[in-house]
mmCIF file of C-alpha atoms in Angstrom:
data_model
loop_
_atom_site.group_PDB
_atom_site.id
_atom_site.type_symbol
_atom_site.label_atom_id
_atom_site.label_comp_id
_atom_site.label_asym_id
_atom_site.label_seq_id
_atom_site.Cartn_x
_atom_site.Cartn_y
_atom_site.Cartn_z
ATOM 1 C CA ALA A 28 95.257 111.322 96.435
ATOM 2 C CA GLN A 29 96.658 107.969 95.137
ATOM 3 C CA SER A 30 95.724 104.419 96.007
ATOM 4 C CA VAL A 31 96.165 100.810 94.712
ATOM 5 C CA THR A 32 94.063 97.846 95.033
ATOM 6 C CA GLN A 33 95.501 94.372 94.694
ATOM 7 C CA LEU A 34 92.935 91.734 93.799
ATOM 8 C CA GLY A 35 93.634 88.409 95.528
ATOM 9 C CA SER A 36 95.724 88.341 98.758
ATOM 10 C CA HIS A 37 96.957 84.853 97.739
ATOM 11 C CA VAL A 38 97.500 83.281 94.260
ATOM 12 C CA SER A 39 98.629 79.763 93.497
ATOM 13 C CA VAL A 40 99.990 78.433 90.061
ATOM 14 C CA SER A 41 101.560 75.519 88.859
ATOM 15 C CA GLU A 42 104.947 75.619 87.782
ATOM 16 C CA GLY A 43 105.154 76.689 84.007
ATOM 17 C CA ALA A 44 101.774 78.182 84.021
ATOM 18 C CA LEU A 45 100.847 81.888 83.302
ATOM 19 C CA VAL A 46 101.279 84.120 86.410
ATOM 20 C CA LEU A 47 98.743 87.144 86.370
ATOM 21 C CA LEU A 48 98.695 89.429 89.337
ATOM 22 C CA ARG A 49 96.138 92.283 89.389
ATOM 23 C CA CYS A 50 96.483 95.827 90.540
ATOM 24 C CA ASN A 51 93.947 98.696 89.967
ATOM 25 C CA TYR A 52 95.071 102.262 90.914
ATOM 26 C CA SER A 53 93.212 105.621 91.666
ATOM 27 C CA SER A 54 95.165 108.800 91.022
ATOM 28 C CA SER A 55 94.186 112.396 90.867
ATOM 29 C CA VAL A 56 97.149 113.213 88.538
ATOM 30 C CA PRO A 57 98.951 110.910 85.936
ATOM 31 C CA PRO A 58 100.413 108.150 87.878
ATOM 32 C CA TYR A 59 103.808 106.452 88.079
ATOM 33 C CA LEU A 60 103.335 102.793 88.895
ATOM 34 C CA PHE A 61 105.696 99.985 90.261
ATOM 35 C CA TRP A 62 105.578 96.515 91.051
ATOM 36 C CA TYR A 63 107.926 95.257 93.762
ATOM 37 C CA VAL A 64 108.671 91.769 95.015
ATOM 38 C CA GLN A 65 109.647 90.671 98.690
ATOM 39 C CA TYR A 66 111.332 87.285 99.354
ATOM 40 C CA PRO A 67 110.949 85.970 102.871
ATOM 41 C CA ASN A 68 112.764 87.979 105.426
ATOM 42 C CA GLN A 69 114.200 90.275 102.761
ATOM 43 C CA GLY A 70 113.384 93.805 101.722
ATOM 44 C CA LEU A 71 111.500 94.879 98.561
ATOM 45 C CA GLN A 72 113.266 94.720 95.319
ATOM 46 C CA LEU A 73 111.858 96.706 92.070
ATOM 47 C CA LEU A 74 110.667 94.495 89.407
ATOM 48 C CA LEU A 75 109.455 97.107 86.984
ATOM 49 C CA LYS A 76 107.920 100.665 86.650
ATOM 50 C CA TYR A 77 105.796 102.715 84.579
ATOM 51 C CA THR A 78 106.748 106.447 84.080
ATOM 52 C CA SER A 79 104.507 107.450 81.095
ATOM 53 C CA ALA A 80 106.590 105.955 78.477
ATOM 54 C CA ALA A 81 105.631 102.851 76.677
ATOM 55 C CA THR A 82 102.489 101.096 78.238
ATOM 56 C CA LEU A 83 104.007 97.805 78.225
ATOM 57 C CA VAL A 84 106.777 97.597 80.883
ATOM 58 C CA LYS A 85 109.444 94.831 80.795
ATOM 59 C CA GLY A 86 110.935 93.944 84.091
ATOM 60 C CA ILE A 87 113.574 91.513 85.717
ATOM 61 C CA ASN A 88 112.935 88.048 86.058
ATOM 62 C CA GLY A 89 110.718 87.636 82.942
ATOM 63 C CA PHE A 90 107.883 89.757 84.402
ATOM 64 C CA GLU A 91 106.035 92.444 82.492
ATOM 65 C CA ALA A 92 102.898 94.824 83.311
ATOM 66 C CA GLU A 93 100.661 96.712 80.996
ATOM 67 C CA PHE A 94 99.446 100.262 81.967
ATOM 68 C CA LYS A 95 95.791 100.404 80.793
ATOM 69 C CA LYS A 96 94.373 104.004 81.543
ATOM 70 C CA SER A 97 90.848 103.197 80.593
ATOM 71 C CA GLU A 98 90.697 100.156 82.902
ATOM 72 C CA THR A 99 92.898 101.973 85.377
ATOM 73 C CA SER A 100 94.902 98.741 85.877
ATOM 74 C CA PHE A 101 98.615 97.740 85.976
ATOM 75 C CA HIS A 102 98.522 94.062 86.104
ATOM 76 C CA LEU A 103 101.672 91.873 86.215
ATOM 77 C CA THR A 104 102.284 88.842 84.264
ATOM 78 C CA LYS A 105 104.832 86.120 83.628
ATOM 79 C CA PRO A 106 104.501 83.529 80.824
ATOM 80 C CA SER A 107 105.832 80.669 82.593
ATOM 81 C CA ALA A 108 106.209 80.399 86.550
ATOM 82 C CA HIS A 109 109.199 79.248 88.278
ATOM 83 C CA MET A 110 109.499 77.889 91.586
ATOM 84 C CA SER A 111 111.892 80.787 92.404
ATOM 85 C CA ASP A 112 109.114 83.295 91.632
ATOM 86 C CA ALA A 113 107.364 82.337 95.019
ATOM 87 C CA ALA A 114 107.280 85.593 96.881
ATOM 88 C CA GLU A 115 105.036 88.404 97.795
ATOM 89 C CA TYR A 116 104.359 91.050 95.280
ATOM 90 C CA PHE A 117 103.311 94.535 95.850
ATOM 91 C CA CYS A 118 102.087 97.195 93.455
ATOM 92 C CA ALA A 119 102.613 100.778 94.314
ATOM 93 C CA VAL A 120 101.599 104.231 92.934
ATOM 94 C CA SER A 121 103.178 107.636 93.020
ATOM 95 C CA GLY A 122 101.331 110.738 92.134
ATOM 96 C CA SER A 123 103.772 113.515 93.294
ATOM 97 C CA ALA A 124 106.912 111.442 92.082
ATOM 98 C CA ARG A 125 108.292 111.713 95.700
ATOM 99 C CA GLN A 126 106.370 109.298 97.535
ATOM 100 C CA LEU A 127 105.124 105.634 97.140
ATOM 101 C CA THR A 128 101.720 104.340 98.215
ATOM 102 C CA PHE A 129 101.799 100.590 98.285
ATOM 103 C CA GLY A 130 99.000 97.999 97.861
ATOM 104 C CA SER A 131 98.277 95.173 100.397
ATOM 105 C CA GLY A 132 100.327 92.689 98.619
ATOM 106 C CA THR A 133 99.803 89.350 96.869
ATOM 107 C CA GLN A 134 101.291 86.162 98.087
ATOM 108 C CA LEU A 135 102.415 84.041 95.133
ATOM 109 C CA THR A 136 102.636 80.159 95.582
ATOM 110 C CA VAL A 137 104.009 78.148 92.806
ATOM 111 C CA LEU A 138 102.981 74.618 93.140
ATOM 112 C CA PRO A 139 105.315 71.717 91.484
ATOM 113 C CA ASP B 9 128.315 97.498 97.752
ATOM 114 C CA ALA B 10 126.831 95.901 100.890
ATOM 115 C CA GLY B 11 123.420 97.501 100.253
ATOM 116 C CA VAL B 12 121.251 99.038 102.847
ATOM 117 C CA ILE B 13 122.290 97.796 106.265
ATOM 118 C CA GLN B 14 119.823 97.863 109.173
ATOM 119 C CA SER B 15 120.498 96.665 112.721
ATOM 120 C CA PRO B 16 119.252 94.952 114.847
ATOM 121 C CA ARG B 17 117.321 92.559 112.627
ATOM 122 C CA HIS B 18 115.147 91.366 115.365
ATOM 123 C CA GLU B 19 114.288 93.410 118.742
ATOM 124 C CA VAL B 20 112.149 92.154 121.290
ATOM 125 C CA THR B 21 111.312 94.679 124.042
ATOM 126 C CA GLU B 22 108.719 95.262 126.836
ATOM 127 C CA MET B 23 106.143 97.943 126.627
ATOM 128 C CA GLY B 24 107.242 101.440 127.871
ATOM 129 C CA GLN B 25 111.016 100.955 126.877
ATOM 130 C CA GLU B 26 112.944 102.856 124.558
ATOM 131 C CA VAL B 27 113.660 101.328 121.151
ATOM 132 C CA THR B 28 116.235 102.609 118.575
ATOM 133 C CA LEU B 29 116.334 101.225 114.992
ATOM 134 C CA ARG B 30 119.447 101.816 112.749
ATOM 135 C CA CYS B 31 120.155 102.329 109.061
ATOM 136 C CA LYS B 32 123.023 102.603 106.981
ATOM 137 C CA PRO B 33 122.266 103.925 103.424
ATOM 138 C CA ILE B 34 124.029 102.775 100.340
ATOM 139 C CA SER B 35 127.181 105.077 100.009
ATOM 140 C CA GLY B 36 126.524 108.004 97.636
ATOM 141 C CA HIS B 37 122.633 107.919 98.089
ATOM 142 C CA ASN B 38 121.120 111.279 98.787
ATOM 143 C CA SER B 39 117.584 110.221 100.107
ATOM 144 C CA LEU B 40 116.477 107.828 102.892
ATOM 145 C CA PHE B 41 113.263 106.561 103.658
ATOM 146 C CA TRP B 42 111.817 104.837 106.661
ATOM 147 C CA TYR B 43 108.729 102.452 106.160
ATOM 148 C CA ARG B 44 106.721 100.344 108.508
ATOM 149 C CA GLN B 45 104.770 97.156 107.488
ATOM 150 C CA THR B 46 102.069 95.324 109.393
ATOM 151 C CA MET B 47 99.418 93.051 108.543
ATOM 152 C CA MET B 48 96.845 95.514 109.349
ATOM 153 C CA ARG B 49 98.131 98.644 107.729
ATOM 154 C CA GLY B 50 100.321 97.013 105.128
ATOM 155 C CA LEU B 51 103.528 99.020 104.084
ATOM 156 C CA GLU B 52 103.475 102.682 104.915
ATOM 157 C CA LEU B 53 106.086 105.548 104.702
ATOM 158 C CA LEU B 54 106.905 107.044 107.951
ATOM 159 C CA ILE B 55 109.417 109.820 107.043
ATOM 160 C CA TYR B 56 111.946 110.573 104.446
ATOM 161 C CA PHE B 57 115.103 112.471 104.230
ATOM 162 C CA ASN B 58 116.885 114.183 101.335
ATOM 163 C CA ASN B 59 120.567 115.523 101.826
ATOM 164 C CA ASN B 60 120.249 114.454 105.583
ATOM 165 C CA VAL B 61 117.210 116.917 106.074
ATOM 166 C CA PRO B 62 113.739 115.542 106.900
ATOM 167 C CA ILE B 63 111.489 116.296 104.143
ATOM 168 C CA ASP B 64 107.949 114.675 104.992
ATOM 169 C CA ASP B 65 107.385 113.150 108.454
ATOM 170 C CA SER B 66 103.474 113.170 107.837
ATOM 171 C CA GLY B 67 103.520 109.331 108.081
ATOM 172 C CA MET B 68 104.970 109.326 111.725
ATOM 173 C CA PRO B 69 102.172 107.877 113.782
ATOM 174 C CA GLU B 70 102.609 110.140 116.757
ATOM 175 C CA ASP B 71 105.030 111.983 119.167
ATOM 176 C CA ARG B 72 106.543 108.771 120.504
ATOM 177 C CA PHE B 73 108.318 108.209 117.236
ATOM 178 C CA SER B 74 111.378 110.336 116.165
ATOM 179 C CA ALA B 75 113.855 110.075 113.322
ATOM 180 C CA LYS B 76 117.310 111.661 112.871
ATOM 181 C CA MET B 77 119.934 111.427 110.191
ATOM 182 C CA PRO B 78 123.204 113.332 111.561
ATOM 183 C CA ASN B 79 125.180 112.474 108.603
ATOM 184 C CA ALA B 80 124.958 110.749 105.105
ATOM 185 C CA SER B 81 125.659 107.375 106.309
ATOM 186 C CA PHE B 82 123.479 107.029 109.366
ATOM 187 C CA SER B 83 119.925 107.436 110.426
ATOM 188 C CA THR B 84 117.943 106.244 113.350
ATOM 189 C CA LEU B 85 114.286 105.760 114.214
ATOM 190 C CA LYS B 86 113.508 105.979 117.747
ATOM 191 C CA ILE B 87 110.344 105.022 119.624
ATOM 192 C CA GLN B 88 109.778 106.017 123.067
ATOM 193 C CA PRO B 89 107.981 104.723 125.092
ATOM 194 C CA SER B 90 107.142 101.535 122.865
ATOM 195 C CA GLU B 91 103.754 100.099 122.687
ATOM 196 C CA PRO B 92 102.465 96.383 121.808
ATOM 197 C CA ARG B 93 100.841 98.208 118.663
ATOM 198 C CA ASP B 94 104.338 99.390 117.551
ATOM 199 C CA SER B 95 105.129 95.803 116.715
ATOM 200 C CA ALA B 96 106.095 95.673 112.950
ATOM 201 C CA VAL B 97 108.716 95.242 110.462
ATOM 202 C CA TYR B 98 110.595 98.472 109.848
ATOM 203 C CA PHE B 99 112.314 98.927 106.659
ATOM 204 C CA CYS B 100 114.897 101.615 105.638
ATOM 205 C CA ALA B 101 115.383 102.472 101.880
ATOM 206 C CA SER B 102 117.915 104.761 100.194
ATOM 207 C CA SER B 103 118.195 106.197 96.860
ATOM 208 C CA LEU B 104 120.293 108.456 94.584
ATOM 209 C CA GLY B 105 117.224 111.127 94.838
ATOM 210 C CA GLU B 106 113.767 111.693 96.030
ATOM 211 C CA TRP B 107 112.026 111.412 92.750
ATOM 212 C CA VAL B 108 110.820 107.722 92.496
ATOM 213 C CA SER B 109 110.009 108.180 88.869
ATOM 214 C CA SER B 110 113.766 108.578 88.306
ATOM 215 C CA TYR B 111 115.360 106.876 91.129
ATOM 216 C CA GLU B 112 115.100 103.313 92.506
ATOM 217 C CA GLN B 113 114.519 102.858 96.070
ATOM 218 C CA TYR B 114 116.828 100.158 97.447
ATOM 219 C CA PHE B 115 115.411 98.607 100.677
ATOM 220 C CA GLY B 116 117.338 97.142 103.445
ATOM 221 C CA PRO B 117 116.346 93.607 105.121
ATOM 222 C CA GLY B 118 114.259 95.212 107.788
ATOM 223 C CA THR B 119 114.111 95.110 111.640
ATOM 224 C CA ARG B 120 111.377 92.950 113.129
ATOM 225 C CA LEU B 121 110.228 94.834 116.233
ATOM 226 C CA THR B 122 108.177 92.842 119.091
ATOM 227 C CA VAL B 123 106.829 94.920 121.837
ATOM 228 C CA THR B 124 105.375 92.710 124.642
#
Protein backbone atom coordinates (compact mmCIF):
# COMPACT_ATOMS: atom_id res chain seq x y z
CA ALA A 1 0.00 0.00 0.00
CA GLN A 2 1.08 3.56 -0.63
CA SER A 3 0.43 6.78 1.26
CA VAL A 4 1.75 10.30 1.51
CA THR A 5 1.82 12.74 4.38
CA GLN A 6 2.03 16.44 3.75
CA LEU A 7 3.35 18.33 6.74
CA GLY A 8 1.54 21.61 7.23
CA SER A 9 -1.89 22.19 5.81
CA HIS A 10 -1.15 25.91 5.49
CA VAL A 11 2.17 27.59 4.65
CA SER A 12 2.73 31.33 4.35
CA VAL A 13 5.79 32.92 2.78
CA SER A 14 6.70 36.43 1.77
CA GLU A 15 7.06 37.28 -1.89
CA GLY A 16 10.65 36.53 -2.92
CA ALA A 17 11.23 34.08 -0.08
CA LEU A 18 12.01 30.39 -0.38
CA VAL A 19 9.05 28.05 -0.75
CA LEU A 20 9.36 24.65 0.96
CA LEU A 21 6.43 22.26 0.99
CA ARG A 22 7.02 18.95 2.73
CA CYS A 23 5.94 15.50 1.62
CA ASN A 24 6.82 12.12 3.10
CA TYR A 25 5.76 8.90 1.47
CA SER A 26 5.25 5.29 2.38
CA SER A 27 5.42 2.62 -0.26
CA SER A 28 5.94 -1.12 -0.30
CA VAL A 29 7.45 -0.90 -3.78
CA PRO A 30 9.70 1.68 -5.48
CA PRO A 31 7.40 4.66 -5.78
CA TYR A 32 6.53 7.11 -8.46
CA LEU A 33 6.03 10.54 -6.87
CA PHE A 34 4.21 13.61 -8.10
CA TRP A 35 3.41 17.18 -7.17
CA TYR A 36 0.23 18.81 -8.41
CA VAL A 37 -1.05 22.37 -8.04
CA GLN A 38 -4.68 23.43 -7.79
CA TYR A 39 -5.68 27.04 -8.34
CA PRO A 40 -9.06 28.20 -7.01
CA ASN A 41 -12.01 26.71 -8.87
CA GLN A 42 -9.75 24.75 -11.20
CA GLY A 43 -8.64 21.18 -11.61
CA LEU A 44 -5.22 19.85 -10.66
CA GLN A 45 -2.21 20.51 -12.85
CA LEU A 46 0.97 18.43 -12.83
CA LEU A 47 4.02 20.35 -11.58
CA LEU A 48 6.60 17.57 -11.72
CA LYS A 49 7.09 13.85 -11.28
CA TYR A 50 9.76 11.41 -10.14
CA THR A 51 9.90 8.09 -11.98
CA SER A 52 13.22 6.61 -10.80
CA ALA A 53 15.49 8.63 -13.05
CA ALA A 54 17.29 11.67 -11.61
CA THR A 55 16.57 12.26 -7.94
CA LEU A 56 16.37 16.03 -8.44
CA VAL A 57 13.36 16.76 -10.56
CA LYS A 58 12.66 20.11 -12.17
CA GLY A 59 9.13 21.12 -12.98
CA ILE A 60 7.15 24.00 -14.33
CA ASN A 61 7.03 27.52 -12.91
CA GLY A 62 10.48 27.21 -11.31
CA PHE A 63 9.58 24.43 -8.88
CA GLU A 64 11.76 21.44 -8.16
CA ALA A 65 11.71 18.47 -5.81
CA GLU A 66 14.30 16.03 -4.57
CA PHE A 67 13.66 12.35 -3.98
CA LYS A 68 15.43 11.17 -0.82
CA LYS A 69 14.97 7.47 -0.29
CA SER A 70 16.74 7.43 3.08
CA GLU A 71 14.32 10.03 4.39
CA THR A 72 11.29 8.79 2.40
CA SER A 73 10.75 12.40 1.39
CA PHE A 74 9.90 14.34 -1.75
CA HIS A 75 9.82 17.98 -0.69
CA LEU A 76 8.86 20.72 -3.14
CA THR A 77 10.93 23.91 -3.33
CA LYS A 78 11.10 27.16 -5.22
CA PRO A 79 13.86 29.70 -4.56
CA SER A 80 11.71 32.80 -4.83
CA ALA A 81 7.95 32.92 -4.30
CA HIS A 82 5.68 34.90 -6.59
CA MET A 83 2.18 36.08 -5.80
CA SER A 84 0.95 33.83 -8.60
CA ASP A 85 2.21 30.76 -6.70
CA ALA A 86 -0.62 31.07 -4.18
CA ALA A 87 -2.59 27.84 -4.56
CA GLU A 88 -3.08 24.43 -3.02
CA TYR A 89 -0.36 21.86 -3.61
CA PHE A 90 -0.81 18.11 -3.52
CA CYS A 91 1.81 15.42 -3.25
CA ALA A 92 0.87 12.04 -4.71
CA VAL A 93 2.36 8.56 -4.88
CA SER A 94 1.84 5.59 -7.13
CA GLY A 95 3.16 2.13 -6.49
CA SER A 96 1.31 0.26 -9.16
CA ALA A 97 1.95 2.99 -11.74
CA ARG A 98 -1.76 2.93 -12.52
CA GLN A 99 -3.33 4.77 -9.60
CA LEU A 100 -2.47 7.93 -7.70
CA THR A 101 -2.84 8.32 -3.94
CA PHE A 102 -2.93 11.97 -2.93
CA GLY A 103 -1.90 13.72 0.24
CA SER A 104 -4.26 16.05 2.07
CA GLY A 105 -2.82 19.14 0.43
CA THR A 106 -0.95 22.27 1.53
CA GLN A 107 -2.43 25.71 1.00
CA LEU A 108 0.33 28.16 0.08
CA THR A 109 -0.20 31.84 0.81
CA VAL A 110 2.23 34.40 -0.58
CA LEU A 111 2.37 37.65 1.36
CA PRO A 112 3.29 40.91 -0.37
CA ASP B 1 -7.78 21.62 -27.40
CA ALA B 2 -10.51 22.64 -24.96
CA GLY B 3 -9.23 20.35 -22.24
CA VAL B 4 -11.40 18.07 -20.12
CA ILE B 5 -14.94 19.38 -20.01
CA GLN B 6 -17.25 18.72 -17.10
CA SER B 7 -20.89 19.62 -16.65
CA PRO B 8 -22.57 20.97 -14.73
CA ARG B 9 -20.01 23.06 -12.84
CA HIS B 10 -22.35 23.38 -9.89
CA GLU B 11 -25.24 21.18 -8.85
CA VAL B 12 -27.54 21.63 -5.90
CA THR B 13 -30.07 18.91 -5.27
CA GLU B 14 -32.22 17.53 -2.52
CA MET B 15 -31.55 14.31 -0.71
CA GLY B 16 -33.03 11.35 -2.53
CA GLN B 17 -32.76 12.84 -5.99
CA GLU B 18 -30.76 11.34 -8.83
CA VAL B 19 -27.66 13.26 -9.87
CA THR B 20 -25.74 12.79 -13.12
CA LEU B 21 -22.32 14.30 -13.66
CA ARG B 22 -20.86 14.43 -17.14
CA CYS B 23 -17.36 14.42 -18.55
CA LYS B 24 -15.88 14.85 -22.00
CA PRO B 25 -12.22 13.78 -22.07
CA ILE B 26 -9.54 15.24 -24.27
CA SER B 27 -9.81 13.86 -27.78
CA GLY B 28 -7.44 10.95 -28.32
CA HIS B 29 -7.06 10.11 -24.63
CA ASN B 30 -7.67 6.44 -23.83
CA SER B 31 -7.99 6.58 -20.06
CA LEU B 32 -10.54 8.39 -17.93
CA PHE B 33 -10.59 8.82 -14.17
CA TRP B 34 -13.27 10.01 -11.73
CA TYR B 35 -12.10 11.54 -8.43
CA ARG B 36 -13.95 12.96 -5.45
CA GLN B 37 -12.54 15.74 -3.26
CA THR B 38 -13.84 16.42 0.25
CA MET B 39 -12.42 18.19 3.26
CA MET B 40 -12.58 15.02 5.33
CA ARG B 41 -11.17 12.48 2.89
CA GLY B 42 -9.16 14.64 0.50
CA LEU B 43 -8.85 13.59 -3.13
CA GLU B 44 -9.71 9.97 -3.80
CA LEU B 45 -10.04 7.91 -6.96
CA LEU B 46 -13.51 6.50 -7.51
CA ILE B 47 -13.15 4.59 -10.78
CA TYR B 48 -11.13 4.59 -13.95
CA PHE B 49 -11.69 3.40 -17.51
CA ASN B 50 -9.25 2.32 -20.17
CA ASN B 51 -10.52 2.21 -23.75
CA ASN B 52 -14.06 2.72 -22.40
CA VAL B 53 -13.85 -0.34 -20.14
CA PRO B 54 -14.02 0.05 -16.35
CA ILE B 55 -10.75 -1.25 -14.95
CA ASP B 56 -10.96 -0.52 -11.24
CA ASP B 57 -14.08 0.61 -9.39
CA SER B 58 -12.86 -0.26 -5.92
CA GLY B 59 -13.08 3.37 -4.89
CA MET B 60 -16.80 3.67 -5.61
CA PRO B 61 -18.29 4.20 -2.17
CA GLU B 62 -21.43 2.11 -2.52
CA ASP B 63 -24.08 0.85 -4.87
CA ARG B 64 -25.69 4.26 -5.07
CA PHE B 65 -22.78 5.28 -7.31
CA SER B 66 -22.43 4.12 -10.90
CA ALA B 67 -20.26 5.21 -13.81
CA LYS B 68 -20.44 4.57 -17.52
CA MET B 69 -18.38 5.34 -20.56
CA PRO B 70 -20.50 4.55 -23.62
CA ASN B 71 -17.91 5.91 -26.03
CA ALA B 72 -14.47 7.47 -26.10
CA SER B 73 -15.77 11.01 -25.81
CA PHE B 74 -18.27 10.80 -22.96
CA SER B 75 -18.58 9.48 -19.44
CA THR B 76 -21.15 9.85 -16.68
CA LEU B 77 -21.09 9.43 -12.93
CA LYS B 78 -24.52 8.87 -11.44
CA ILE B 79 -25.63 8.97 -7.82
CA GLN B 80 -29.05 7.53 -7.03
CA PRO B 81 -30.35 8.30 -4.49
CA SER B 82 -28.16 11.17 -3.40
CA GLU B 83 -27.36 11.88 0.26
CA PRO B 84 -25.91 14.95 2.02
CA ARG B 85 -22.62 13.10 2.61
CA ASP B 86 -22.16 12.95 -1.17
CA SER B 87 -21.56 16.70 -1.19
CA ALA B 88 -18.09 17.17 -2.69
CA VAL B 89 -16.21 18.33 -5.75
CA TYR B 90 -16.08 15.61 -8.39
CA PHE B 91 -13.21 15.74 -10.87
CA CYS B 92 -12.82 13.95 -14.14
CA ALA B 93 -9.34 13.45 -15.58
CA SER B 94 -8.11 11.91 -18.80
CA SER B 95 -4.76 10.71 -20.12
CA LEU B 96 -3.21 9.00 -23.11
CA GLY B 97 -2.78 5.82 -21.05
CA GLU B 98 -3.42 4.33 -17.65
CA TRP B 99 0.23 4.29 -16.52
CA VAL B 100 0.71 7.42 -14.43
CA SER B 101 4.49 7.06 -14.67
CA SER B 102 4.30 7.65 -18.41
CA TYR B 103 1.15 9.63 -19.06
CA GLU B 104 0.04 12.85 -17.42
CA GLN B 105 -3.51 13.05 -16.14
CA TYR B 106 -5.31 16.20 -17.23
CA PHE B 107 -8.02 17.31 -14.84
CA GLY B 108 -11.27 19.04 -15.62
CA PRO B 109 -12.50 22.01 -13.57
CA GLY B 110 -14.72 19.82 -11.42
CA THR B 111 -18.40 19.70 -10.51
CA ARG B 112 -19.29 21.05 -7.08
CA LEU B 113 -22.20 18.97 -5.79
CA THR B 114 -24.29 20.06 -2.84
CA VAL B 115 -26.97 17.71 -1.52
CA THR B 116 -29.36 19.31 0.94
